[in-house]
Amino acid sequence: MGGVTLYGHPQSPYVRRALMAFYEMGVQDFDFKVVSSSKGDTKTDEYLAMNPFAKMPLLDDNGQYLYESRAIMRYIAEKHAGESSSDLVGKDPLERALVNQWVDVEGHSVTEQVAVVVEENFLKKLMGTGEPDKDRADAAKEKLARLFDVYEKHLEGREYLVGGRFTLADLTHLPYTELLPHAGAAELISSRPNMSKWWERISSRPAWKKVQQLEAKLS
Amino acid sequence: MPKLTLHGTAISPYTRRVIMTLYEMGVEMGVEDFVHIPVSPLTGGTKTPDFIKMQPFARIPVLEDNGSIIYESRTLMRYVADKYMDQGPNLLGDTLMERALVNQWIDIEGHTFSPPVMILVYERVFKPHLHKRPCDEERWKDGREKLSRVLDIYEKHLEGRDYLVGNSFSLADLTHLPFTELLPAAGAFDLIESRPNVCRWWARISSRNAWKRTQQVEPYEF
């Protein structure tokens, strides 16, 4: 089965989210086309015809285009569910809802704050786009601390967020959380024992290592 | 005994998203189907120990279903559409790819469409009416600009289409109803009206009976 192409940059957290789903489900048969937004690749007429929002990742499955990283991860998990013993989605409406719930908490509460911390304390210096706004970063770190207090309590006696196994609920947290140490904010996780154990567990999965190694492989 | 309890004032667009889905799936308010408890963050209702035990992020809406607790409005709309699939319409999508496209548009709504809409609604409606604070005009103008760019893409996508995905109403359309409902009060409905395809789509989805009934649970004064 060919004709599946994922467009994106291997460093993009959103692209890494989609790649993780491919690797977790053991999908081998797909092409990865590197595109760079800084080089204008996502603004060409050709790209906009596929994703008019000019964002990455973008999936081309035999001529059908799909975008938004969390929609792609759900699609890949569902499409390949029969081929794998992994159930990343949830086995009944309630379990599916709890997975969705944590994906929504990540997408609408956590990542917003992580992105601010990463932008101020890491990206600005890296890309030379301006002086870090310490107040903005500190406010985001404070919000994250309150959110992570809830995670810490939830993970008491739990190895994973939902269903006693790795699901999309855990997967979706990998890309941005990975950047917290670069932004000098690793202690947000390391100071919380349950979150530390959970992070160690999910980030040491072979599929995640594969995502992290992809860029080196491509060059 | 009620099967479901929905916690959250219907003034909240997030709660409206869930009530709309319940009504679309034929689940009625009342002792037999679902009980509605209009707890409000404005009166401290989400900061009580009992509420925090149920929803530790202190947000509405929350659904209690026979002892199980679920939250996040888009999760709840998916759950209701999933759970009542046998008795109501299929709002999730008919095929694997259609389901994916519904998810794609729900994410576009949540991460690209609603943020500028929320800025407009917050600045021009919630701040003055609920928080007694003045509108930040610069922020409001910036919200209009951002929403215009997004709506240009919707306008093109909705050419020759009645709905965002496939040939029938789905969660992709439903999820846009709350917040957008307040664009007239936010002084930005002209952005919808001036785009024929978006305008036609909005008229179609907002005239659904279930939406009219949702609005009547707690009609807006603004």
PDB file of C-alpha atoms in Angstrom, chain A residues 11-173:
ATOM      1  CA  GLN A  11      11.898  19.661  14.189  1.00  0.00           C
ATOM      2  CA  SER A  12       8.287  20.883  14.310  1.00  0.00           C
ATOM      3  CA  PRO A  13       6.496  19.654  17.461  1.00  0.00           C
ATOM      4  CA  TYR A  14       3.291  19.275  15.446  1.00  0.00           C
ATOM      5  CA  VAL A  15       5.038  17.146  12.826  1.00  0.00           C
ATOM      6  CA  ARG A  16       6.678  15.060  15.544  1.00  0.00           C
ATOM      7  CA  ARG A  17       3.218  14.367  16.981  1.00  0.00           C
ATOM      8  CA  ALA A  18       2.079  12.942  13.633  1.00  0.00           C
ATOM      9  CA  LEU A  19       5.327  10.990  13.103  1.00  0.00           C
ATOM     10  CA  MET A  20       4.991   9.423  16.563  1.00  0.00           C
ATOM     11  CA  ALA A  21       1.574   8.066  15.595  1.00  0.00           C
ATOM     12  CA  PHE A  22       3.025   6.497  12.428  1.00  0.00           C
ATOM     13  CA  TYR A  23       5.903   4.864  14.323  1.00  0.00           C
ATOM     14  CA  GLU A  24       3.767   3.719  17.281  1.00  0.00           C
ATOM     15  CA  MET A  25       1.371   1.976  14.909  1.00  0.00           C
ATOM     16  CA  GLY A  26       4.332   0.357  13.115  1.00  0.00           C
ATOM     17  CA  VAL A  27       3.545   2.013   9.783  1.00  0.00           C
ATOM     18  CA  GLN A  28       6.542   1.608   7.475  1.00  0.00           C
ATOM     19  CA  ASP A  29       4.987   2.395   4.143  1.00  0.00           C
ATOM     20  CA  PHE A  30       4.966   6.175   3.914  1.00  0.00           C
ATOM     21  CA  ASP A  31       7.075   8.950   2.457  1.00  0.00           C
ATOM     22  CA  PHE A  32       8.252  11.873   4.512  1.00  0.00           C
ATOM     23  CA  LYS A  33       8.743  15.086   2.530  1.00  0.00           C
ATOM     24  CA  VAL A  34      10.663  17.784   4.349  1.00  0.00           C
ATOM     25  CA  VAL A  35       9.146  21.247   4.035  1.00  0.00           C
ATOM     26  CA  SER A  36      10.352  24.366   5.782  1.00  0.00           C
ATOM     27  CA  SER A  37       8.064  27.278   6.655  1.00  0.00           C
ATOM     28  CA  SER A  38      11.022  29.615   7.040  1.00  0.00           C
ATOM     29  CA  LYS A  39      11.950  28.835   3.435  1.00  0.00           C
ATOM     30  CA  GLY A  40       8.388  29.575   2.308  1.00  0.00           C
ATOM     31  CA  ASP A  41       7.572  25.978   1.340  1.00  0.00           C
ATOM     32  CA  THR A  42       4.154  26.124   3.033  1.00  0.00           C
ATOM     33  CA  LYS A  43       3.109  29.261   1.144  1.00  0.00           C
ATOM     34  CA  THR A  44       3.519  27.986  -2.426  1.00  0.00           C
ATOM     35  CA  ASP A  45       0.372  27.646  -4.552  1.00  0.00           C
ATOM     36  CA  GLU A  46       1.004  23.909  -4.665  1.00  0.00           C
ATOM     37  CA  TYR A  47       1.080  23.590  -0.872  1.00  0.00           C
ATOM     38  CA  LEU A  48      -1.858  25.943  -0.301  1.00  0.00           C
ATOM     39  CA  ALA A  49      -3.937  23.804  -2.669  1.00  0.00           C
ATOM     40  CA  MET A  50      -3.410  20.972  -0.183  1.00  0.00           C
ATOM     41  CA  ASN A  51      -3.522  22.953   3.093  1.00  0.00           C
ATOM     42  CA  PRO A  52      -4.960  26.448   2.648  1.00  0.00           C
ATOM     43  CA  PHE A  53      -4.057  27.262   6.265  1.00  0.00           C
ATOM     44  CA  ALA A  54      -0.374  26.963   5.247  1.00  0.00           C
ATOM     45  CA  LYS A  55       0.575  24.847   8.247  1.00  0.00           C
ATOM     46  CA  MET A  56       2.395  21.580   8.864  1.00  0.00           C
ATOM     47  CA  PRO A  57       2.039  18.618   9.167  1.00  0.00           C
ATOM     48  CA  LEU A  58       0.001  17.720   6.103  1.00  0.00           C
ATOM     49  CA  LEU A  59      -0.977  14.187   5.161  1.00  0.00           C
ATOM     50  CA  ASP A  60      -1.589  13.115   1.579  1.00  0.00           C
ATOM     51  CA  ASP A  61      -3.277   9.713   1.637  1.00  0.00           C
ATOM     52  CA  ASN A  62      -3.688   8.707  -2.003  1.00  0.00           C
ATOM     53  CA  GLY A  63      -4.831  12.165  -3.008  1.00  0.00           C
ATOM     54  CA  GLN A  64      -6.966  12.875   0.059  1.00  0.00           C
ATOM     55  CA  TYR A  65      -5.478  15.689   2.134  1.00  0.00           C
ATOM     56  CA  LEU A  66      -5.684  15.858   5.910  1.00  0.00           C
ATOM     57  CA  TYR A  67      -4.141  18.411   8.241  1.00  0.00           C
ATOM     58  CA  GLU A  68      -4.045  19.350  11.960  1.00  0.00           C
ATOM     59  CA  SER A  69      -1.587  17.146  13.886  1.00  0.00           C
ATOM     60  CA  ARG A  70      -4.133  15.777  16.359  1.00  0.00           C
ATOM     61  CA  ALA A  71      -6.554  14.872  13.551  1.00  0.00           C
ATOM     62  CA  ILE A  72      -3.704  13.081  11.763  1.00  0.00           C
ATOM     63  CA  MET A  73      -2.659  11.155  14.878  1.00  0.00           C
ATOM     64  CA  ARG A  74      -6.268  10.018  15.448  1.00  0.00           C
ATOM     65  CA  TYR A  75      -6.596   9.007  11.786  1.00  0.00           C
ATOM     66  CA  ILE A  76      -3.391   6.942  11.745  1.00  0.00           C
ATOM     67  CA  ALA A  77      -4.290   5.281  15.063  1.00  0.00           C
ATOM     68  CA  GLU A  78      -7.740   4.364  13.776  1.00  0.00           C
ATOM     69  CA  LYS A  79      -6.660   3.381  10.253  1.00  0.00           C
ATOM     70  CA  HIS A  80      -4.049   0.900  11.442  1.00  0.00           C
ATOM     71  CA  ALA A  81      -5.861  -0.335  14.567  1.00  0.00           C
ATOM     72  CA  GLY A  82      -6.437  -3.782  13.103  1.00  0.00           C
ATOM     73  CA  GLU A  83      -2.757  -4.335  12.295  1.00  0.00           C
ATOM     74  CA  SER A  84      -1.443  -3.650  15.749  1.00  0.00           C
ATOM     75  CA  SER A  85      -2.070  -4.753  19.310  1.00  0.00           C
ATOM     76  CA  SER A  86      -1.808  -1.096  20.303  1.00  0.00           C
ATOM     77  CA  ASP A  87      -5.126   0.549  21.101  1.00  0.00           C
ATOM     78  CA  LEU A  88      -4.250   4.222  21.235  1.00  0.00           C
ATOM     79  CA  VAL A  89      -7.823   5.446  20.772  1.00  0.00           C
ATOM     80  CA  GLY A  90      -9.965   3.733  23.424  1.00  0.00           C
ATOM     81  CA  LYS A  91     -12.101   0.593  23.405  1.00  0.00           C
ATOM     82  CA  ASP A  92     -15.531   2.018  24.266  1.00  0.00           C
ATOM     83  CA  PRO A  93     -17.240   5.448  24.256  1.00  0.00           C
ATOM     84  CA  LEU A  94     -16.168   6.243  27.819  1.00  0.00           C
ATOM     85  CA  GLU A  95     -12.516   5.318  27.333  1.00  0.00           C
ATOM     86  CA  ARG A  96     -12.460   7.183  24.020  1.00  0.00           C
ATOM     87  CA  ALA A  97     -13.903  10.210  25.839  1.00  0.00           C
ATOM     88  CA  LEU A  98     -11.220  10.116  28.547  1.00  0.00           C
ATOM     89  CA  VAL A  99      -8.499   9.931  25.878  1.00  0.00           C
ATOM     90  CA  ASN A 100     -10.145  12.882  24.075  1.00  0.00           C
ATOM     91  CA  GLN A 101     -10.411  14.771  27.351  1.00  0.00           C
ATOM     92  CA  TRP A 102      -6.675  14.696  27.997  1.00  0.00           C
ATOM     93  CA  VAL A 103      -5.920  15.522  24.352  1.00  0.00           C
ATOM     94  CA  ASP A 104      -8.138  18.595  24.798  1.00  0.00           C
ATOM     95  CA  VAL A 105      -6.460  19.574  28.077  1.00  0.00           C
ATOM     96  CA  GLU A 106      -3.096  19.321  26.298  1.00  0.00           C
ATOM     97  CA  GLY A 107      -4.284  21.192  23.242  1.00  0.00           C
ATOM     98  CA  HIS A 108      -6.247  23.978  24.913  1.00  0.00           C
ATOM     99  CA  SER A 109      -4.519  24.501  28.276  1.00  0.00           C
ATOM    100  CA  VAL A 110      -1.024  22.994  28.529  1.00  0.00           C
ATOM    101  CA  THR A 111       0.587  23.512  25.143  1.00  0.00           C
ATOM    102  CA  GLU A 112      -0.414  27.193  25.007  1.00  0.00           C
ATOM    103  CA  GLN A 113       1.652  27.865  28.144  1.00  0.00           C
ATOM    104  CA  VAL A 114       4.544  25.568  27.187  1.00  0.00           C
ATOM    105  CA  ALA A 115       4.762  27.384  23.837  1.00  0.00           C
ATOM    106  CA  VAL A 116       5.107  30.748  25.616  1.00  0.00           C
ATOM    107  CA  VAL A 117       7.900  29.476  27.876  1.00  0.00           C
ATOM    108  CA  VAL A 118       9.688  27.872  24.934  1.00  0.00           C
ATOM    109  CA  GLU A 119       9.285  30.986  22.776  1.00  0.00           C
ATOM    110  CA  GLU A 120      10.614  33.389  25.418  1.00  0.00           C
ATOM    111  CA  ASN A 121      13.355  31.251  26.961  1.00  0.00           C
ATOM    112  CA  PHE A 122      14.565  29.283  23.950  1.00  0.00           C
ATOM    113  CA  LEU A 123      13.328  30.231  20.470  1.00  0.00           C
ATOM    114  CA  LYS A 124      13.925  33.982  20.685  1.00  0.00           C
ATOM    115  CA  LYS A 125      17.598  33.433  21.481  1.00  0.00           C
ATOM    116  CA  LEU A 126      17.930  30.611  18.960  1.00  0.00           C
ATOM    117  CA  MET A 127      16.368  32.566  16.087  1.00  0.00           C
ATOM    118  CA  GLY A 128      17.553  36.003  17.186  1.00  0.00           C
ATOM    119  CA  THR A 129      14.005  37.349  17.023  1.00  0.00           C
ATOM    120  CA  GLY A 130      14.133  39.560  20.093  1.00  0.00           C
ATOM    121  CA  GLU A 131      14.778  39.947  23.792  1.00  0.00           C
ATOM    122  CA  PRO A 132      13.075  37.358  26.038  1.00  0.00           C
ATOM    123  CA  ASP A 133      10.106  38.763  27.978  1.00  0.00           C
ATOM    124  CA  LYS A 134      10.813  37.394  31.445  1.00  0.00           C
ATOM    125  CA  ASP A 135       7.452  38.464  32.895  1.00  0.00           C
ATOM    126  CA  ARG A 136       5.562  36.704  30.116  1.00  0.00           C
ATOM    127  CA  ALA A 137       7.658  33.543  30.603  1.00  0.00           C
ATOM    128  CA  ASP A 138       7.223  33.603  34.382  1.00  0.00           C
ATOM    129  CA  ALA A 139       3.453  34.041  34.115  1.00  0.00           C
ATOM    130  CA  ALA A 140       3.259  31.046  31.763  1.00  0.00           C
ATOM    131  CA  LYS A 141       5.456  28.959  34.080  1.00  0.00           C
ATOM    132  CA  GLU A 142       3.143  29.800  36.978  1.00  0.00           C
ATOM    133  CA  LYS A 143       0.085  28.701  34.973  1.00  0.00           C
ATOM    134  CA  LEU A 144       1.913  25.503  33.985  1.00  0.00           C
ATOM    135  CA  ALA A 145       2.792  24.795  37.606  1.00  0.00           C
ATOM    136  CA  ARG A 146      -0.910  24.953  38.529  1.00  0.00           C
ATOM    137  CA  LEU A 147      -1.852  22.694  35.598  1.00  0.00           C
ATOM    138  CA  PHE A 148       0.914  20.211  36.396  1.00  0.00           C
ATOM    139  CA  ASP A 149      -0.249  20.045  40.042  1.00  0.00           C
ATOM    140  CA  VAL A 150      -3.458  18.520  38.648  1.00  0.00           C
ATOM    141  CA  TYR A 151      -1.485  16.089  36.460  1.00  0.00           C
ATOM    142  CA  GLU A 152       0.669  15.107  39.465  1.00  0.00           C
ATOM    143  CA  LYS A 153      -2.413  14.218  41.490  1.00  0.00           C
ATOM    144  CA  HIS A 154      -4.049  12.395  38.579  1.00  0.00           C
ATOM    145  CA  LEU A 155      -0.923  10.285  37.978  1.00  0.00           C
ATOM    146  CA  GLU A 156      -0.831   9.050  41.600  1.00  0.00           C
ATOM    147  CA  GLY A 157      -1.057   5.275  41.280  1.00  0.00           C
ATOM    148  CA  ARG A 158      -1.250   5.538  37.473  1.00  0.00           C
ATOM    149  CA  GLU A 159       1.349   4.685  34.872  1.00  0.00           C
ATOM    150  CA  TYR A 160      -0.468   6.429  32.038  1.00  0.00           C
ATOM    151  CA  LEU A 161      -3.129   9.122  31.762  1.00  0.00           C
ATOM    152  CA  VAL A 162      -5.947   6.779  30.616  1.00  0.00           C
ATOM    153  CA  GLY A 163      -6.730   3.084  30.713  1.00  0.00           C
ATOM    154  CA  GLY A 164      -3.526   1.783  32.257  1.00  0.00           C
ATOM    155  CA  ARG A 165      -1.689   1.855  28.927  1.00  0.00           C
ATOM    156  CA  PHE A 166      -0.087   4.229  26.435  1.00  0.00           C
ATOM    157  CA  THR A 167      -2.735   6.068  24.394  1.00  0.00           C
ATOM    158  CA  LEU A 168      -3.068   9.228  22.311  1.00  0.00           C
ATOM    159  CA  ALA A 169      -3.616  11.025  25.632  1.00  0.00           C
ATOM    160  CA  ASP A 170       0.055  10.420  26.531  1.00  0.00           C
ATOM    161  CA  LEU A 171       1.379  10.650  22.949  1.00  0.00           C
ATOM    162  CA  THR A 172       0.008  14.125  22.370  1.00  0.00           C
ATOM    163  CA  HIS A 173       2.076  15.494  25.265  1.00  0.00           C
TER     164      HIS A 173
END
